[in-house]
Backbone as numpy.savetxt, mean C-alpha at the origin, in Angstrom:
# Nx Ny Nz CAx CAy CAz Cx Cy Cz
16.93 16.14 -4.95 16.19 15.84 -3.73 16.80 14.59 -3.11
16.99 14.97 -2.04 17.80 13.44 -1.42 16.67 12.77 -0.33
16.33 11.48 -1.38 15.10 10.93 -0.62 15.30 10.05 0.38
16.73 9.73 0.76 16.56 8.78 2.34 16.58 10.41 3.31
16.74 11.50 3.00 17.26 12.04 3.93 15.32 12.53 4.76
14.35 12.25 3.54 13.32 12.78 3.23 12.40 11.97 4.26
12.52 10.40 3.87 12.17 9.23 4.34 12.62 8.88 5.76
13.53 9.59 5.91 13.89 9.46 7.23 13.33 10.42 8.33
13.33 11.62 7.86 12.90 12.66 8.50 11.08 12.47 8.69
10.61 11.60 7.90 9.06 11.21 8.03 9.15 9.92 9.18
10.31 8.90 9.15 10.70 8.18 10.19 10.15 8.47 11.54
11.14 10.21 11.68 11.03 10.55 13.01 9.84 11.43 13.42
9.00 11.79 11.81 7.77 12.04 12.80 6.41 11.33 12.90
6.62 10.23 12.68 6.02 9.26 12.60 5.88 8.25 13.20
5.74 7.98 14.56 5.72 6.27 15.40 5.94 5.70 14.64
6.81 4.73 14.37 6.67 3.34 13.79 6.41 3.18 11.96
7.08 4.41 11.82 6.94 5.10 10.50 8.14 4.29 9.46
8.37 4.16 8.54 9.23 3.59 7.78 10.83 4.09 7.84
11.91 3.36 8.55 12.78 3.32 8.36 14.10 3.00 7.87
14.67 3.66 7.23 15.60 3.19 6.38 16.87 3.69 6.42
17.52 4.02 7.74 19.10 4.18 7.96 19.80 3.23 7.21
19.54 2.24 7.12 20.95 0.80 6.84 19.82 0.18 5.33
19.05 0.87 5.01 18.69 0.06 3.83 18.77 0.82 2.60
18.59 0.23 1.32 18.77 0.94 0.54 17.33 1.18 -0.90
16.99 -0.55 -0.48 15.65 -0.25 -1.12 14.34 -0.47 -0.05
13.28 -0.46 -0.46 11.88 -0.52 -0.04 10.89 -1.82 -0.47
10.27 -2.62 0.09 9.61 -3.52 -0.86 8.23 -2.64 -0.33
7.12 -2.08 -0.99 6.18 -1.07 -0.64 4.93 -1.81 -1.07
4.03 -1.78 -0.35 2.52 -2.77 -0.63 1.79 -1.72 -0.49
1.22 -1.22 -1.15 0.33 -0.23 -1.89 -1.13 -0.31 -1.14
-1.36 0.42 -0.23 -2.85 0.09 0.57 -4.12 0.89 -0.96
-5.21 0.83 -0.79 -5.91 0.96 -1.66 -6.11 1.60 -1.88
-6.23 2.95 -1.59 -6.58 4.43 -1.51 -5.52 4.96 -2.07
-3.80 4.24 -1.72 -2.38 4.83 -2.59 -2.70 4.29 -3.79
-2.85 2.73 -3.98 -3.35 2.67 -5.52 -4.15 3.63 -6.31
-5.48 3.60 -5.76 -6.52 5.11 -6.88 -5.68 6.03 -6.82
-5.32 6.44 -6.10 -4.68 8.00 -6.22 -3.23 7.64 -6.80
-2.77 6.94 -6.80 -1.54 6.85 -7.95 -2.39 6.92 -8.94
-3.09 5.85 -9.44 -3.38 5.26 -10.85 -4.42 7.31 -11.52
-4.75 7.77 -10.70 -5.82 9.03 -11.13 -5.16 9.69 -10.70
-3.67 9.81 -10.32 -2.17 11.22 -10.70 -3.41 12.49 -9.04
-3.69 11.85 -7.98 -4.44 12.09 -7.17 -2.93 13.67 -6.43
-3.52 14.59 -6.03 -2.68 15.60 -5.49 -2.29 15.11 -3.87
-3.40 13.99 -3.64 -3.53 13.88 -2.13 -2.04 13.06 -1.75
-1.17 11.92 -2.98 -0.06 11.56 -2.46 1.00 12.56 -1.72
1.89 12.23 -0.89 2.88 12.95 -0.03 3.43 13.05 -1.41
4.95 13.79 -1.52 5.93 13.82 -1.75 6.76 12.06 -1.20
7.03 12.42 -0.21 7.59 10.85 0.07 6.66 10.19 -0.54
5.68 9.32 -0.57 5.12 8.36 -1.17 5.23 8.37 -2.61
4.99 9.05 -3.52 5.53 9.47 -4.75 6.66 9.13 -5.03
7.35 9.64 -3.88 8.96 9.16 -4.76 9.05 7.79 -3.95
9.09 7.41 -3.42 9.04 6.36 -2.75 8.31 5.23 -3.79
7.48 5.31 -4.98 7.03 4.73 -5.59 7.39 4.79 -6.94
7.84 5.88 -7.33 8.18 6.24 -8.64 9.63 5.67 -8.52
10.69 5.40 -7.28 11.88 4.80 -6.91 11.88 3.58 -7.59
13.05 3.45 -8.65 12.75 2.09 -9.27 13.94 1.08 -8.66
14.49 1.83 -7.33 15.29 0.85 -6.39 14.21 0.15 -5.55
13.25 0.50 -5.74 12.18 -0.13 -4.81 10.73 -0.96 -5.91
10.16 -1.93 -5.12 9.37 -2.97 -5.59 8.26 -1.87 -4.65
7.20 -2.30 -6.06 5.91 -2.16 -5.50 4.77 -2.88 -5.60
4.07 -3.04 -4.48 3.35 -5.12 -4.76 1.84 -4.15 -4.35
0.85 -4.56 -5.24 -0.39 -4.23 -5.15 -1.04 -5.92 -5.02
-1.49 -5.87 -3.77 -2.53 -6.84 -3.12 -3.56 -7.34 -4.30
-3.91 -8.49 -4.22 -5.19 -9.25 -5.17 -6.18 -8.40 -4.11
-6.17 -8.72 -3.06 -7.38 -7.77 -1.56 -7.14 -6.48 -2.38
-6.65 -5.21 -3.04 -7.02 -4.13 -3.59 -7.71 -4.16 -4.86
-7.64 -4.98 -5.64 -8.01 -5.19 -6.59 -9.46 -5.76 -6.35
-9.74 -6.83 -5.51 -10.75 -7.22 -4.89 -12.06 -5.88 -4.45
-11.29 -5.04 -3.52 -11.78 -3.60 -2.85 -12.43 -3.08 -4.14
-11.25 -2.74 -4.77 -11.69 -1.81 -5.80 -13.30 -2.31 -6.85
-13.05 -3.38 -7.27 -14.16 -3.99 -7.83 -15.38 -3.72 -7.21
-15.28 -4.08 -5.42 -16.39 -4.04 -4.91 -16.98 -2.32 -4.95
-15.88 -1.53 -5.07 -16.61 -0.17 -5.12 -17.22 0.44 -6.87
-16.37 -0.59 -7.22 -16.87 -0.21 -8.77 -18.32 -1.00 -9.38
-18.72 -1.81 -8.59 -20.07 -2.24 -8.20 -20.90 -1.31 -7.77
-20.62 -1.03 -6.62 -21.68 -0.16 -6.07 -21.62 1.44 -6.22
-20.79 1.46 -6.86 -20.93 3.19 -7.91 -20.10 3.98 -6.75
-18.90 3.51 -6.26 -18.29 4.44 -5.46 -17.36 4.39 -5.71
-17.08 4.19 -6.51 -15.56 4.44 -7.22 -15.89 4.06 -9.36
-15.41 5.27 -10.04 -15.48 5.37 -11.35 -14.28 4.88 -11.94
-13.88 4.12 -12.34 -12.82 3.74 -13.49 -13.26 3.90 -14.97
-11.85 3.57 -15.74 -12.10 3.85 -17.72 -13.08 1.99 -17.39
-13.97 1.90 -18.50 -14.65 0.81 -18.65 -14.40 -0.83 -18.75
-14.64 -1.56 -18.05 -13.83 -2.89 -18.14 -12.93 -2.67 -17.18
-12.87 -2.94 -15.76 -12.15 -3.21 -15.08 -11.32 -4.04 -15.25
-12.02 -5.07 -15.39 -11.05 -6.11 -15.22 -9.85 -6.53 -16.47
-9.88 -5.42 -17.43 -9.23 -5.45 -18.41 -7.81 -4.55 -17.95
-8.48 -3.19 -17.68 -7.85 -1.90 -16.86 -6.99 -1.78 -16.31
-7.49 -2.81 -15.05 -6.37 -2.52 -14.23 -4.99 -3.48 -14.56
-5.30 -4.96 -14.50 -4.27 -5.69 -14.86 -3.55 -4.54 -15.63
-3.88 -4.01 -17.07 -2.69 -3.30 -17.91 -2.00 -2.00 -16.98
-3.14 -1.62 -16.07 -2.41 -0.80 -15.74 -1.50 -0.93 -14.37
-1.75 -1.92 -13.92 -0.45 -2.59 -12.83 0.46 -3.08 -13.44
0.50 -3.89 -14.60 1.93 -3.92 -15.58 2.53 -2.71 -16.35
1.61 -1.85 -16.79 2.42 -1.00 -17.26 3.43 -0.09 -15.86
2.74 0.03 -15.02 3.18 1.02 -13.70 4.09 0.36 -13.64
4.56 -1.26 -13.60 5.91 -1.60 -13.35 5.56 -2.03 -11.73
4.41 -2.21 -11.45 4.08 -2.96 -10.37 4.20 -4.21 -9.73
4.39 -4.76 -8.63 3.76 -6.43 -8.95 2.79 -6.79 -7.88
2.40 -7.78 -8.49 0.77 -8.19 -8.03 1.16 -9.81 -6.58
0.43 -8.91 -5.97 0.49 -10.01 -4.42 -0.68 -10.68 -4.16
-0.50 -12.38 -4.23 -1.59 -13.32 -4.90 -2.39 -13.24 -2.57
-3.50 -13.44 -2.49 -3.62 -13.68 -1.26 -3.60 -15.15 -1.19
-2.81 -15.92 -0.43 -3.23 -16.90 0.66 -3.72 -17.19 1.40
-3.59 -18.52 1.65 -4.39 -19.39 2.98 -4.22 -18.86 4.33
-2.18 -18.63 4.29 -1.72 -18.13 5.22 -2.15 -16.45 5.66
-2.49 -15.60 4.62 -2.79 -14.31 5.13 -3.93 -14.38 5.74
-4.96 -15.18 4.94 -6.23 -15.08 5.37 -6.23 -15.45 6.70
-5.68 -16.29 7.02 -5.88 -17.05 8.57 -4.97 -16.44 9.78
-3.95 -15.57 9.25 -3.31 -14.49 10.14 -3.85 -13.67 10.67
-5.28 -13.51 10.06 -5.54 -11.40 10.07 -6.79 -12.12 11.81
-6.90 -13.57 12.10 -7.40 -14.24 13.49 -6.32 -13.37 14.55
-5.19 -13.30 14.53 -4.14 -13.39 15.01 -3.57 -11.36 15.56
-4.20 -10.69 14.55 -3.95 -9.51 14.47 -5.11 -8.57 15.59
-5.09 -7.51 16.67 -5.39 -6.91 17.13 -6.89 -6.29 16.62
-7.99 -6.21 17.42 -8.92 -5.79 16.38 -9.02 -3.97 16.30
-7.95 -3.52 15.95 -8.00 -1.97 15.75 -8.94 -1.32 14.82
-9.47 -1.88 14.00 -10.98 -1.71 12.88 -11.40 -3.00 12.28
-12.39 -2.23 12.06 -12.99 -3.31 11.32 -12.89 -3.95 10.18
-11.96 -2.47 8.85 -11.80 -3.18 7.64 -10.86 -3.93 7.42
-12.11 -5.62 6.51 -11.31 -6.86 6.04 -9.99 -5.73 5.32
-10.30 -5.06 4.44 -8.92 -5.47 2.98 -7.82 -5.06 3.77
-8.56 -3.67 4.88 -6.71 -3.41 5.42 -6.53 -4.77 6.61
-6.66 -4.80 6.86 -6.41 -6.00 7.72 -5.94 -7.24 6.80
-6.41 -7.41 6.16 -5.95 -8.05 5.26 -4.16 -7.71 4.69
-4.52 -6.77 4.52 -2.94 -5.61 4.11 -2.29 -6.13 4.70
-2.48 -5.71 6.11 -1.78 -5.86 7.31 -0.90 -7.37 7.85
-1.94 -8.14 7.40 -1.13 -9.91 7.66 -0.23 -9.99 6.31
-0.33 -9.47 5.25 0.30 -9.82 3.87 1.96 -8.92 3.91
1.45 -7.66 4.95 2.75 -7.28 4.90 3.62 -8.01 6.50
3.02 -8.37 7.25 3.90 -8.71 7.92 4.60 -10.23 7.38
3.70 -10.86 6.74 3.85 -12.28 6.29 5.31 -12.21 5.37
5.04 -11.22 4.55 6.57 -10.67 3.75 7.46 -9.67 4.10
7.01 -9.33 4.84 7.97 -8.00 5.52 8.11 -6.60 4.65
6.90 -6.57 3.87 6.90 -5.12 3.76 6.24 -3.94 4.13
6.51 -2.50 3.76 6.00 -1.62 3.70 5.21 -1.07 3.40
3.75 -1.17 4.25 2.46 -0.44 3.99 2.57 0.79 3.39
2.29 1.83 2.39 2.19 2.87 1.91 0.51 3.57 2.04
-0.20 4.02 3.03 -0.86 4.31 3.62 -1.42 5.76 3.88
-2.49 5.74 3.60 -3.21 7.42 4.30 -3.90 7.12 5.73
-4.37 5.90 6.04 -4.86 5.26 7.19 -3.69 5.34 8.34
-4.22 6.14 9.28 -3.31 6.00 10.63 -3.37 4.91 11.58
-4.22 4.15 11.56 -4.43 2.89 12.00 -3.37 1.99 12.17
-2.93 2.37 10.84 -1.78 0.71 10.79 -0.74 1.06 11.43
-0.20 2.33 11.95 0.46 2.40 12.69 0.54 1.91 14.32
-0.62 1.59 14.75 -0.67 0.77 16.08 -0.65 -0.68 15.52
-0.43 -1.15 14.38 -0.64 -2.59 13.89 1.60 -2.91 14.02
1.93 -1.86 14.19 3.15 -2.35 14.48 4.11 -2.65 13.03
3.34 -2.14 12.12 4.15 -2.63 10.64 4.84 -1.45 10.11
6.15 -1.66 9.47 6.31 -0.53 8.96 5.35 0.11 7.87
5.32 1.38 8.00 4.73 2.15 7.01 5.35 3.31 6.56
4.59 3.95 5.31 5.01 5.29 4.69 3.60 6.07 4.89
3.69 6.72 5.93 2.37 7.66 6.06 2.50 8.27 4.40
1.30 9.19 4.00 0.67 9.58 3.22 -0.42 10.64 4.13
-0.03 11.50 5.18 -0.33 12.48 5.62 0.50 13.73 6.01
């Protein structure tokens, strides 16, 4: 399978979709919904996003804001994990070969600065963390595509 040819072709049907003519890797920030459904082998990932993640030419940075999300749904019974979160996931973002993106002062005080296209903090949040570093949203949310950042749809 030749995955720039794959990644590219999602490029062009995609506004503002992730491009990669002249590059060779990806730095990919994992929106929250690609996390569960990675971590629970979910059917709903693309093909591109999959390989795009399973690519070990490419970095994949899961937000402290997803980890944050997730908790809050594992509070209020809308989202089920194995027991002990907070044990869980850490092992299971090191074992995945992940890395973990601490939030700042600076993201927090960016997302003032950003368009109000919705309402949700964590993606918005997303959204200042990847422009702040310059990466690639990996996304089922069509939203972030008027946010002007690159992304990897997941539709």
């Amino acid at each position: 399978m030749d995955v720039r040819r794959l990644q590219c072709a999602a490029a062009r049907r995609h506004s503002g979709a992730l491009r990669r003519r002249d590059r060779r890797s990806v730095r990919l920030l994992l929106d929250t919904n690609i996390l569960i459904w990675w971590l629970f082998q979910s059917r709903n990932l693309t093909r591109e996003v999959f390989t795009a993640i399973h690519d070990p030419d490419n970095t994949t940075y899961v937000s402290v804001a997803s980890a944050w999300e997730m908790a809050i749904k594992v509070a209020t019974k809308r989202l089920a994990v194995p027991p002990d979160l907070a044990s869980w996931l850490p092992a299971e973002i090191d074992r995945q070969g992940f890395t973990t993106l601490s939030v700042d002062l600076h993201h927090v005080l960016a997302i003032e600065t950003l368009p109000r296209l919705h309402r949700d903090p964590f993606d918005r949040l997303l959204v200042a963390q990847a422009q702040a570093h310059r990466l690639t949203i990996a996304t089922a949310d069509r939203v972030f595509a008027a946010y002007g950042v690159d992304h990897l749809p997941c539709w």
